[in-house]
mmCIF file of C-alpha atoms in Angstrom:
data_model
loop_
_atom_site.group_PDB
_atom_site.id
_atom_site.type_symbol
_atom_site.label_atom_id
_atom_site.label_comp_id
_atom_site.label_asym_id
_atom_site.label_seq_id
_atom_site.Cartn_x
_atom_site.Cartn_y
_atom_site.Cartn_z
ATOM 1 C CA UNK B 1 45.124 -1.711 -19.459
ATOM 2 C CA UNK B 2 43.749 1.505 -17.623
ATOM 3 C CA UNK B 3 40.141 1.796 -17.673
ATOM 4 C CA UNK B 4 38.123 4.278 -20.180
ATOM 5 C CA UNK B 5 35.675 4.960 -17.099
ATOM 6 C CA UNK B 6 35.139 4.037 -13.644
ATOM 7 C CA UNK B 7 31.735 4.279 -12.599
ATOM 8 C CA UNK B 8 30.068 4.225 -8.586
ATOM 9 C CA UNK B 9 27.465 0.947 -9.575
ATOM 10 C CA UNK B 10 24.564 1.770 -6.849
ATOM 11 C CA UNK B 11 22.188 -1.440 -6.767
ATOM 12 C CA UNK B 12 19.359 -1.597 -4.132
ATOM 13 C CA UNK B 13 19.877 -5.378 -3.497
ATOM 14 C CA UNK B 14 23.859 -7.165 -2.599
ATOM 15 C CA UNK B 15 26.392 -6.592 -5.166
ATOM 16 C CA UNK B 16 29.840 -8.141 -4.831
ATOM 17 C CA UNK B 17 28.514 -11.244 -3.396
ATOM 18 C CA UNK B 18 26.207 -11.553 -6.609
ATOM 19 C CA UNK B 19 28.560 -11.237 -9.096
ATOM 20 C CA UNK B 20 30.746 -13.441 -7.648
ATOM 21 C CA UNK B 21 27.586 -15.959 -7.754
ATOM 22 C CA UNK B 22 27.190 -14.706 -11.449
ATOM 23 C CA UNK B 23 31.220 -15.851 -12.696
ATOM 24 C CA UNK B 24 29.648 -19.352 -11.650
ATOM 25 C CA UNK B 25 26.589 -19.305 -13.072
ATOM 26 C CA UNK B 26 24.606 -18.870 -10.213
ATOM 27 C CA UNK B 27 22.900 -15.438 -10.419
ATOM 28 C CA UNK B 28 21.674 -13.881 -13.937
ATOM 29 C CA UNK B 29 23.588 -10.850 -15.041
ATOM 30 C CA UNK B 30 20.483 -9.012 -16.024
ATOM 31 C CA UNK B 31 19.450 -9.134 -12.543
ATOM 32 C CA UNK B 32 22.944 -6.783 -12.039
ATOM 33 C CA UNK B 33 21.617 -4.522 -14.923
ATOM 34 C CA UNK B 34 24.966 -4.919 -17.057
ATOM 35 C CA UNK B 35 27.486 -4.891 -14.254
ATOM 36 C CA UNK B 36 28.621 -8.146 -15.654
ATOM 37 C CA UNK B 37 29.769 -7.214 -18.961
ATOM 38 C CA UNK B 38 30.686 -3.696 -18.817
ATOM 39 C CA UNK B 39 34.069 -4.060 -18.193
ATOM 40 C CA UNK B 40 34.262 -5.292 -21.806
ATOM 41 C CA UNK B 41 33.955 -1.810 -22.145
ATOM 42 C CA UNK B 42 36.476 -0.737 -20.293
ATOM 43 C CA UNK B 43 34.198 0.559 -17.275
ATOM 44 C CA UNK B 44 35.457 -0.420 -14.497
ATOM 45 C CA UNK B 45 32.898 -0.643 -11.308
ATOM 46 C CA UNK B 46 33.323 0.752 -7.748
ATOM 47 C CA UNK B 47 30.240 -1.289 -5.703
ATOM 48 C CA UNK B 48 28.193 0.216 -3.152
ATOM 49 C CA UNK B 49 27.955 -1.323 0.001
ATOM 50 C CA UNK B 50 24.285 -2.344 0.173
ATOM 51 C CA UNK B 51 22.622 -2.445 3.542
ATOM 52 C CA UNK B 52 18.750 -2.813 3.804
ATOM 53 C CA UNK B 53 16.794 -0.412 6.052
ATOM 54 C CA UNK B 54 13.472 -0.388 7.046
ATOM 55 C CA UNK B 55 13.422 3.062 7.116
ATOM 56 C CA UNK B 56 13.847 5.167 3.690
ATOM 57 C CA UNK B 57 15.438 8.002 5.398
ATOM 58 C CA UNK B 58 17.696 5.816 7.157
ATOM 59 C CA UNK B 59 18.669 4.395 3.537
ATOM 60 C CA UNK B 60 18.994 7.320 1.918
ATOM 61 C CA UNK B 61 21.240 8.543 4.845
ATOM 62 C CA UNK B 62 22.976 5.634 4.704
ATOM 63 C CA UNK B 63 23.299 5.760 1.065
ATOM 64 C CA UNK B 64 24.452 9.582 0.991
ATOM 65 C CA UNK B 65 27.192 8.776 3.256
ATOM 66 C CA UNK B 66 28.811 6.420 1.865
ATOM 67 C CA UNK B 67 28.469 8.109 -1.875
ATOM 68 C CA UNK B 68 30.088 11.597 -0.601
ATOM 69 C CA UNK B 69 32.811 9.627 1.695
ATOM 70 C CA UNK B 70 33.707 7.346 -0.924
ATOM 71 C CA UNK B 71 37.689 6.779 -1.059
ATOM 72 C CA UNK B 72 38.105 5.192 -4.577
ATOM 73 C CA UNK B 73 37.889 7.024 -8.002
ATOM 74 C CA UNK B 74 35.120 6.791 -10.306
ATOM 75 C CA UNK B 75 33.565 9.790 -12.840
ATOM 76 C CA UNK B 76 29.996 8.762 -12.913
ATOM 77 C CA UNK B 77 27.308 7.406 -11.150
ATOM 78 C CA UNK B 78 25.288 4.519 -12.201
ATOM 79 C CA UNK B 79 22.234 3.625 -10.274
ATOM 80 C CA UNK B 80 19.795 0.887 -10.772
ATOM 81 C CA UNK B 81 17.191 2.811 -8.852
ATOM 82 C CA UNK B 82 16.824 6.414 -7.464
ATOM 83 C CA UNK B 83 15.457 4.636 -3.917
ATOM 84 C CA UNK B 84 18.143 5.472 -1.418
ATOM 85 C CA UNK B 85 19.775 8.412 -3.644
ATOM 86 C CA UNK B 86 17.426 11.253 -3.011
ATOM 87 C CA UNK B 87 19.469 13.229 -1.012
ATOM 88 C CA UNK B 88 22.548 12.610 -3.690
ATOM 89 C CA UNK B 89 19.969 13.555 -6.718
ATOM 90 C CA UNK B 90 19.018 16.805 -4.637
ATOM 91 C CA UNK B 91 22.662 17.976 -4.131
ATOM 92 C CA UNK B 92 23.167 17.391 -7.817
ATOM 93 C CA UNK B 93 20.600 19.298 -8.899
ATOM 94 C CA UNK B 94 21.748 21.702 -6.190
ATOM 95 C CA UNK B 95 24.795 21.647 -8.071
ATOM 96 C CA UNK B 96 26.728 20.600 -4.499
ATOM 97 C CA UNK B 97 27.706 16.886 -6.113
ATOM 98 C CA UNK B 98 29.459 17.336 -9.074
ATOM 99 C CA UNK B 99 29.275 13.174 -10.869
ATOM 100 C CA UNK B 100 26.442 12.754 -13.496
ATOM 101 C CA UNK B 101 24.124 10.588 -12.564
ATOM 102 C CA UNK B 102 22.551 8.235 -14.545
ATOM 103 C CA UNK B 103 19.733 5.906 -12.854
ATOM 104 C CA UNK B 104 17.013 3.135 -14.009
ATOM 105 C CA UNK B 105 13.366 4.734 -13.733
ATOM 106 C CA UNK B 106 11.054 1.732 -13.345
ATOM 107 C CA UNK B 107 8.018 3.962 -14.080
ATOM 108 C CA UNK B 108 6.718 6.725 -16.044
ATOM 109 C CA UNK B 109 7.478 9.637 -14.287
ATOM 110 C CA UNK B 110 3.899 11.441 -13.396
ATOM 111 C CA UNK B 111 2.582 15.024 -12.784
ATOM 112 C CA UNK B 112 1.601 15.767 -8.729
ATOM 113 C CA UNK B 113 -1.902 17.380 -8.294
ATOM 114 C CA UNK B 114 -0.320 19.389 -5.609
ATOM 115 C CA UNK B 115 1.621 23.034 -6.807
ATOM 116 C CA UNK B 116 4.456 22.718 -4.234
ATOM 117 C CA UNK B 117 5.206 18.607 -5.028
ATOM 118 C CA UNK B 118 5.266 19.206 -8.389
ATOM 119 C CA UNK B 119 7.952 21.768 -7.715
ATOM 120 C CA UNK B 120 10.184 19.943 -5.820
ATOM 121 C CA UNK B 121 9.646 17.078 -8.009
ATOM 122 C CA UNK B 122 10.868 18.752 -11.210
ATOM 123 C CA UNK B 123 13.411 20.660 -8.595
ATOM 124 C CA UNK B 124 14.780 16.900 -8.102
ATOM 125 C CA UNK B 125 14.781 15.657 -11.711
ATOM 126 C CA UNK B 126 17.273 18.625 -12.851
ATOM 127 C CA UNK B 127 19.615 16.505 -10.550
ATOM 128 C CA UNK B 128 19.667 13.043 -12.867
ATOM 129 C CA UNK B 129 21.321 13.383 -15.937
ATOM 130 C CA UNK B 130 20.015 10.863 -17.460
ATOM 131 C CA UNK B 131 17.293 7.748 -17.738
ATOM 132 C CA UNK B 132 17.356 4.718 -18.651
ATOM 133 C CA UNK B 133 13.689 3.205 -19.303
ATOM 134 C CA UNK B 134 12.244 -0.214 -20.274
ATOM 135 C CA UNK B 135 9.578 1.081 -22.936
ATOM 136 C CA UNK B 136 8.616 3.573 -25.304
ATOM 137 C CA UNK B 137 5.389 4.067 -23.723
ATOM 138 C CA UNK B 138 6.978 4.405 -20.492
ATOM 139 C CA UNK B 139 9.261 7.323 -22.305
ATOM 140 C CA UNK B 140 6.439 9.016 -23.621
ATOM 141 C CA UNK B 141 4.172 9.076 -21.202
ATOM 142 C CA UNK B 142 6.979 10.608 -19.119
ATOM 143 C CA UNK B 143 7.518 12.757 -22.042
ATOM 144 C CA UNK B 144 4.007 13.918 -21.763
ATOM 145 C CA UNK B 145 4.477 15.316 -18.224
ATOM 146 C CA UNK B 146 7.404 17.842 -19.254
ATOM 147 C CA UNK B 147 9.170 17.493 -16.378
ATOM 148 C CA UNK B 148 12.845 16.364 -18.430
ATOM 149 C CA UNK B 149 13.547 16.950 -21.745
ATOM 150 C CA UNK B 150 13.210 14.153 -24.172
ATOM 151 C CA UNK B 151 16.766 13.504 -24.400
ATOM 152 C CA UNK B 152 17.610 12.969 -21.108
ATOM 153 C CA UNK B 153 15.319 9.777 -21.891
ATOM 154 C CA UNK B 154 16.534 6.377 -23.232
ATOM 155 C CA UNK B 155 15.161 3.009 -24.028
ATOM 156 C CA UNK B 156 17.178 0.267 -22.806
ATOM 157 C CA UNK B 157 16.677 -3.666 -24.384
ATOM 158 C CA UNK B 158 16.690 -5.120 -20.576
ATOM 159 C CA UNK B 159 16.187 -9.144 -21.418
ATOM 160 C CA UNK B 160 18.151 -12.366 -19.939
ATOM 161 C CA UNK B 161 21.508 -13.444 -19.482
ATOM 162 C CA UNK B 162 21.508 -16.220 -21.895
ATOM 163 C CA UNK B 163 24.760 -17.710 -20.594
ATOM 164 C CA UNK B 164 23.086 -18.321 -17.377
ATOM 165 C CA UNK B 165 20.191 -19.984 -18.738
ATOM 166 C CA UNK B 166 22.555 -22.352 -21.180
ATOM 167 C CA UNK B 167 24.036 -23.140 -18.786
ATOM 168 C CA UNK B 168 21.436 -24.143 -15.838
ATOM 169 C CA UNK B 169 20.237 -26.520 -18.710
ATOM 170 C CA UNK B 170 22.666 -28.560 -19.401
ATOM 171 C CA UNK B 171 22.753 -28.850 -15.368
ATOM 172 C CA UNK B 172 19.257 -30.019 -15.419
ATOM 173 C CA UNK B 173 18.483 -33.918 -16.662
ATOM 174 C CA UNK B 174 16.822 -33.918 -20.053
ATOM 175 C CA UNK B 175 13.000 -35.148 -19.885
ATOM 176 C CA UNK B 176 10.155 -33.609 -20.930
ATOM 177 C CA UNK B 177 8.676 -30.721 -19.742
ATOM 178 C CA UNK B 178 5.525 -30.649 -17.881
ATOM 179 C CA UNK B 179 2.918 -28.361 -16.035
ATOM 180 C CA UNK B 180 3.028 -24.442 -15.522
ATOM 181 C CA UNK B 181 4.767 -22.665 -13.329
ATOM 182 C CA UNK B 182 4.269 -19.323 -11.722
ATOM 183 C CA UNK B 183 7.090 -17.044 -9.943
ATOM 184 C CA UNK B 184 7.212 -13.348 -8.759
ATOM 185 C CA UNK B 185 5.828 -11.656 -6.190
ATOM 186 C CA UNK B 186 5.356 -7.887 -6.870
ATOM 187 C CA UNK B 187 1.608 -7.266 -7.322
ATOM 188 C CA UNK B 188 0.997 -10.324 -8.568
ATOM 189 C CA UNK B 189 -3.150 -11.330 -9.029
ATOM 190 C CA UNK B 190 -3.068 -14.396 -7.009
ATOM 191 C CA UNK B 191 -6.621 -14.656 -6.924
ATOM 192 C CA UNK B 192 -7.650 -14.313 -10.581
ATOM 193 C CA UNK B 193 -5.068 -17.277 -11.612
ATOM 194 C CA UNK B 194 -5.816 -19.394 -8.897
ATOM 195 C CA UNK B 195 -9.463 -19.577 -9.409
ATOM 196 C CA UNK B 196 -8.948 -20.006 -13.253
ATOM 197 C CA UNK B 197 -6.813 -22.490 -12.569
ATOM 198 C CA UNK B 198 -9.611 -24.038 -9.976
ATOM 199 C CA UNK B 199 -11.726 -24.714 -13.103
ATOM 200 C CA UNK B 200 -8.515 -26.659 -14.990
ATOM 201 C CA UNK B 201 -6.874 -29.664 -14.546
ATOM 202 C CA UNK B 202 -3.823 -28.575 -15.335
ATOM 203 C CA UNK B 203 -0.960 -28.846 -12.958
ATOM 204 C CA UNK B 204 0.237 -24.912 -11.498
ATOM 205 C CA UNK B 205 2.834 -24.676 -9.289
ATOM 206 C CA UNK B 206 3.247 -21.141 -7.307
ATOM 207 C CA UNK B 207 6.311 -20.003 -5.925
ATOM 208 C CA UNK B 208 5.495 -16.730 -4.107
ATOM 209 C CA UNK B 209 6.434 -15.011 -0.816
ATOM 210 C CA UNK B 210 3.626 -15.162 1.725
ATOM 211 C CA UNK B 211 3.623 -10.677 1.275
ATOM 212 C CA UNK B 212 4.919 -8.130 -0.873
ATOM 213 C CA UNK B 213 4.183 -4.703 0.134
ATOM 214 C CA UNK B 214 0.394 -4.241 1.549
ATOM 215 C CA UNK B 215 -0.481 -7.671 -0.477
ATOM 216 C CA UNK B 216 -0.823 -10.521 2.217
ATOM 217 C CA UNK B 217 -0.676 -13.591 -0.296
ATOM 218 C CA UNK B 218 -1.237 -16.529 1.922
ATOM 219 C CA UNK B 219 -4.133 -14.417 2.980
ATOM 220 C CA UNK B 220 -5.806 -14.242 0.106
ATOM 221 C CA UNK B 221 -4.880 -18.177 -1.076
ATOM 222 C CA UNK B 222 -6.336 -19.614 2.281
ATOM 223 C CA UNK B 223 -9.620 -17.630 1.532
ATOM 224 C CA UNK B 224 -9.929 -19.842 -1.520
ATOM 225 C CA UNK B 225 -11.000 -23.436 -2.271
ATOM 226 C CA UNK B 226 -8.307 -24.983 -3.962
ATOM 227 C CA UNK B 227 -8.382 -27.601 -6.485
ATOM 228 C CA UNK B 228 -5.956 -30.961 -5.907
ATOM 229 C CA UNK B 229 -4.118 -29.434 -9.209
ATOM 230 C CA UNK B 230 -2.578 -25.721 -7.603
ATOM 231 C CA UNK B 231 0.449 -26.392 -5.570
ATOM 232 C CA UNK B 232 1.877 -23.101 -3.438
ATOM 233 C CA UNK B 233 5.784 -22.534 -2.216
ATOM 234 C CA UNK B 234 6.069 -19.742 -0.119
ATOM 235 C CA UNK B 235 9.248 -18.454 -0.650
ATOM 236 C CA UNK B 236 12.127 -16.250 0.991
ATOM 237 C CA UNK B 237 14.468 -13.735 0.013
ATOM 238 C CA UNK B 238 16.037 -14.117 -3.646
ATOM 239 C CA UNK B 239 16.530 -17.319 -5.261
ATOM 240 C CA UNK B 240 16.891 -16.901 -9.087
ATOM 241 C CA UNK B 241 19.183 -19.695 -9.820
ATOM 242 C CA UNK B 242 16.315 -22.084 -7.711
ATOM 243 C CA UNK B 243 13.929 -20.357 -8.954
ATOM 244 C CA UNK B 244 15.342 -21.030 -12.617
ATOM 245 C CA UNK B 245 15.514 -24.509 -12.506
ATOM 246 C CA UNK B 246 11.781 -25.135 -11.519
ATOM 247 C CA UNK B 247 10.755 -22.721 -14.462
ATOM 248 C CA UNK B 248 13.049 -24.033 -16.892
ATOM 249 C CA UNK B 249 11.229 -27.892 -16.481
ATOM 250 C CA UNK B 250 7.928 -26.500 -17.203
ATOM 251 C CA UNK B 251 5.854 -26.241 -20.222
ATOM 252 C CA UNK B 252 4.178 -22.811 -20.057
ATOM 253 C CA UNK B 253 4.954 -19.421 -17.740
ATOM 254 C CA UNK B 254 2.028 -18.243 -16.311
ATOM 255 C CA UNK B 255 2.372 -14.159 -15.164
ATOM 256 C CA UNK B 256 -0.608 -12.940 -13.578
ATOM 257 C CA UNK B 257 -0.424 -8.896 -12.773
ATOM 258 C CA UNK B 258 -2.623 -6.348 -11.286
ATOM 259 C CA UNK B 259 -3.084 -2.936 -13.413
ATOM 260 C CA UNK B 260 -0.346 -0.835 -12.105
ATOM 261 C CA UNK B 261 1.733 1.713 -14.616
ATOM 262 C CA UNK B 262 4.959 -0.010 -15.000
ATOM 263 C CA UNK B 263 6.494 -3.101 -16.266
ATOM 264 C CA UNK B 264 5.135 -5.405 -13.821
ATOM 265 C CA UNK B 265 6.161 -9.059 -14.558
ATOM 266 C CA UNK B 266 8.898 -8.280 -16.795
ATOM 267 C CA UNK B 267 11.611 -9.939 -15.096
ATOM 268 C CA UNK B 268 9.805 -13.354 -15.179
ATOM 269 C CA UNK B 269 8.820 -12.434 -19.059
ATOM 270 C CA UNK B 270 12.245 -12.063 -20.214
ATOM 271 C CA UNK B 271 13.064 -15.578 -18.477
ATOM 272 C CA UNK B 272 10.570 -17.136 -20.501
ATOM 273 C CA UNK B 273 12.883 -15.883 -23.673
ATOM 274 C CA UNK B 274 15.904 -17.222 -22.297
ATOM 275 C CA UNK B 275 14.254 -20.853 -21.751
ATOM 276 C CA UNK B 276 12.374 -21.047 -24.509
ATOM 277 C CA UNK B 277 8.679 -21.574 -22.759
ATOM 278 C CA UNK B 278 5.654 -19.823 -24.229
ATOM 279 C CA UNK B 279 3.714 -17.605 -21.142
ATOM 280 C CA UNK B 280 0.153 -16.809 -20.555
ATOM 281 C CA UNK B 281 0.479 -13.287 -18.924
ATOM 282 C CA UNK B 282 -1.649 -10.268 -18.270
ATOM 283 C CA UNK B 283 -1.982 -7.665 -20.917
ATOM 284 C CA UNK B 284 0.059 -4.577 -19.758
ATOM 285 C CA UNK B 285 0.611 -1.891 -22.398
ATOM 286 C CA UNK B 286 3.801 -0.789 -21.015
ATOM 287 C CA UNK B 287 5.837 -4.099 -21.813
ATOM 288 C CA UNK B 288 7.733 -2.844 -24.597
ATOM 289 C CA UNK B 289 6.844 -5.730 -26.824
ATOM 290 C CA UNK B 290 3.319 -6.837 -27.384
ATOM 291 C CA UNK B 291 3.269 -10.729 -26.519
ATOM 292 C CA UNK B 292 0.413 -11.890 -29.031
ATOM 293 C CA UNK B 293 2.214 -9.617 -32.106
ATOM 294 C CA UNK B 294 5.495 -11.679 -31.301
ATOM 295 C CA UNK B 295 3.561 -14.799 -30.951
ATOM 296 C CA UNK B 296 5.452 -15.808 -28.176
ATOM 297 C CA UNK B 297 2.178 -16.415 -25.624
ATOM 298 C CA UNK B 298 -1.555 -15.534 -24.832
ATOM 299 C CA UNK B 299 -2.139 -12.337 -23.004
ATOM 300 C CA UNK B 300 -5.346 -11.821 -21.009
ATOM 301 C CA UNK B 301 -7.112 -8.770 -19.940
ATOM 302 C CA UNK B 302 -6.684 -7.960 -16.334
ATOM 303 C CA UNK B 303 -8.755 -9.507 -13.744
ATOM 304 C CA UNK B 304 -10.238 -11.824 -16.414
ATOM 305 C CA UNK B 305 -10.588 -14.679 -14.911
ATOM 306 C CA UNK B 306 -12.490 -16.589 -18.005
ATOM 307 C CA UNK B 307 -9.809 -15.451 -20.135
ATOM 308 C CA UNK B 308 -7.062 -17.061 -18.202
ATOM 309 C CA UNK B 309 -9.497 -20.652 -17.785
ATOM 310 C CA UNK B 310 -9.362 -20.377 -22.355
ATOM 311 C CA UNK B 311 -5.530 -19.469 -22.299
ATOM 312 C CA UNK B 312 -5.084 -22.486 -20.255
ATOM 313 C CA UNK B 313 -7.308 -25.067 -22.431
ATOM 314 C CA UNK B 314 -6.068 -23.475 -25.492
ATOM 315 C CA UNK B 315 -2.419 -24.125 -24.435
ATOM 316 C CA UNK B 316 -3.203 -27.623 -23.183
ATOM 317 C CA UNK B 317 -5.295 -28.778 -26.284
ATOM 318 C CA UNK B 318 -2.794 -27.044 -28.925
ATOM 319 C CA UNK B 319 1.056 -28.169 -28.041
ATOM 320 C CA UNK B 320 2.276 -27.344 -31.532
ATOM 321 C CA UNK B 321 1.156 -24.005 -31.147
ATOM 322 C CA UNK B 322 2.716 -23.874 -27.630
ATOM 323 C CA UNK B 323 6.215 -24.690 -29.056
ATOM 324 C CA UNK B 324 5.776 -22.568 -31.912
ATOM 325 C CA UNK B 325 5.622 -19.687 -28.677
ATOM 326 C CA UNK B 326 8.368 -21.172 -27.108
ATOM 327 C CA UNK B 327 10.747 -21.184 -29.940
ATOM 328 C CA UNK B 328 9.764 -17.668 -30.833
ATOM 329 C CA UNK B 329 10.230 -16.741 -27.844
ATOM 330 C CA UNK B 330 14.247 -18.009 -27.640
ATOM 331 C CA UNK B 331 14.573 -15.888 -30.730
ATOM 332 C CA UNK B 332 13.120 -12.683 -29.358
ATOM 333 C CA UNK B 333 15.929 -13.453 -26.471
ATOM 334 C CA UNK B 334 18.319 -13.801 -28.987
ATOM 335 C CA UNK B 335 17.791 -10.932 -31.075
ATOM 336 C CA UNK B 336 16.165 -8.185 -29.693
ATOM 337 C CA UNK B 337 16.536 -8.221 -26.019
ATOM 338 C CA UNK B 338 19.412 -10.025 -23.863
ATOM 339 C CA UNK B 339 22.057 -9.242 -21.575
ATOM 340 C CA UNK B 340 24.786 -8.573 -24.267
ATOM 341 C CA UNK B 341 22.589 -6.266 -26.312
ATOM 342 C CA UNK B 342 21.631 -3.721 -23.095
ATOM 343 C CA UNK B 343 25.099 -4.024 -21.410
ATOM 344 C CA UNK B 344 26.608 -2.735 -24.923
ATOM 345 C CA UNK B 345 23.778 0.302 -24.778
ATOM 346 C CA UNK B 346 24.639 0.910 -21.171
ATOM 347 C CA UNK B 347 28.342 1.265 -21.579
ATOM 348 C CA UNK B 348 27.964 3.331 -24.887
ATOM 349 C CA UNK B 349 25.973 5.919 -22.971
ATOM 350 C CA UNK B 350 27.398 5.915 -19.611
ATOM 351 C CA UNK B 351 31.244 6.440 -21.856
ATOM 352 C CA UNK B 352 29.308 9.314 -24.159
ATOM 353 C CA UNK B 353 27.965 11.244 -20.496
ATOM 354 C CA UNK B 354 32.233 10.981 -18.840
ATOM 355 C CA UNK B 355 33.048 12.380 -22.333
ATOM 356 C CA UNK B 356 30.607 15.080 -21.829
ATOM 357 C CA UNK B 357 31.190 15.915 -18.875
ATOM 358 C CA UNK B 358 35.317 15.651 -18.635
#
């Protein structure tokens, strides 16, 4: 059967070798933003060639290449980030590459304070067709900037590849599960959980890399005095299906965030609905669910550090309550928010924008 659409999939971290780790259940599909499943649409995916660079303008260079010199067909292009296609976007919107791009934008776009940035900015978002988002507030406070019309916005139901997660458990041995577990690494607030967790007994283990962008973690845990209970892993690269099975044999998901104005923690959120484990996590307004309404976990105010030390007893002291989160949290997975739901919202507007544009 021909193909309704083939599409250029741009990801900023290694494709083919992913997926191929995905058909064996060893690398979550959401983690490919719907490459998985969109062929059960017909779309049909031509994957970049990822390199990493040190150097943005060396990635973006990279990147234009081998967009512009690309051999094989495809009618759109589908990026999971705009880093590395910023020259591309710009000869779109110079009307010089003639695909429609559609990208993930992980933030609210914002307004510059500078005349001449703001310019080029809205210059350079005439050149993406179209958004995908991860909330409603993230949509309208983009909105609010009037730098792209409304519709070029969309909310997408990003959550977990529930075959993955099914599957890893019946891997694991069944016994009961115990202790909380942090993962992540992008602005993460080491140092509030690990000195609530200083005034606990309750068991944390930390699976981190030792620095993520200008935050030096192992820094900031040696300047602390650590309680017998807090156990760190520095880790290395990306390990989801590893990382997976350690969550998945814990009680509670612990997601401790700085303030920044995007969806930080969200990847190790959704997890918690695929597994079925209730989380204690920071209170960021542009999640698109709220986590107390759903009664799926605790959320604490940033920074708060006698918030977290409650979250932790109250978890600890009330285990029915604690499954009652878990199990909620499953559904919410099952639902609202999963792999099948946004892959199916992905294809349906990537095929509507090759329609439009044939």
């Amino acid at each position: 059967m021909n193909p309704k659409l083939n599409i250029y999939f741009y990801h900023t971290r290694l494709t083919r070798e992913s997926y191929e780790e995905w058909k064996d259940f060893r690398f979550p599909g959401h983690i490919l933003y719907g490459l998985p499943l969109l062929e059960n649409y017909g779309i049909q995916s031509v994957m970049h060639r990822y390199k990493a660079f040190s150097s943005r303008w060396k990635l973006m260079l990279y990147a234009t290449k081998e967009i512009l010199f690309c051999k094989e067909k495809y009618e759109v292009l589908y990026g999971t980030s705009f880093r590395g296609l910023e020259l591309v976007i710009f000869l779109r919107a110079l009307g010089l590459y003639r695909k429609p791009i559609v990208i993930w934008h992980h933030t609210a776009l914002r307004k510059s304070p500078h005349r001449l940035k703001e310019a080029i900015s809205r210059f350079f978002y005439r050149g993406i067709d179209h958004m995908f988002l991860f909330s409603r507030k993230l949509i309208q406070d983009s909105i609010a900037t009037h730098k792209v019309p409304e519709h070029k916005l969309e909310l997408i139901h990003w959550g977990p590849d529930l075959a993955f997660y099914d599957h890893l458990l019946k891997e694991l041995p069944p016994q009961p599960r115990e202790g909380y577990i942090s993962t992540g690494k992008e602005n993460r607030d080491l140092k509030t959980m690990l000195e609530a967790f200083s005034q606990t007994e309750e068991d944390l283990e930390v699976f981190i890399a030792e620095e993520c962008g200008y935050l030096n973690y192992k820094q900031i845990a040696d300047s602390l005095t650590l309680t017998d209970n807090i156990h760190i892993h520095y880790t290395e690269g990306v390990i989801p299906y590893e990382l997976a099975k350690k969550v998945a044999q814990k009680k509670v998901i612990v997601i401790c965030c700085l303030d920044f104005p995007y969806t930080v923690g969200l990847t190790t959120l959704v997890e918690a609905y695929a597994l079925g484990i209730p989380v204690i996590c920071s209170k960021n307004p542009n999640f698109e669910i709220d986590i107390e309404k759903e009664g799926i976990g605790i959320a604490v105010e940033y920074g708060d550090v006698e918030g977290w030390v409650k979250a932790i007893r109250y978890l600890h002291t009330h285990p029915e309550d604690a499954e009652r989160m878990g199990r909620n949290a499953r559904k919410l997975g099952e639902e609202r928010f999963n792999l099948t739901i946004f892959s199916k919202e992905i294809a349906e507007r990537l095929l509507h924008i090759s329609t439009k544009n044939s």
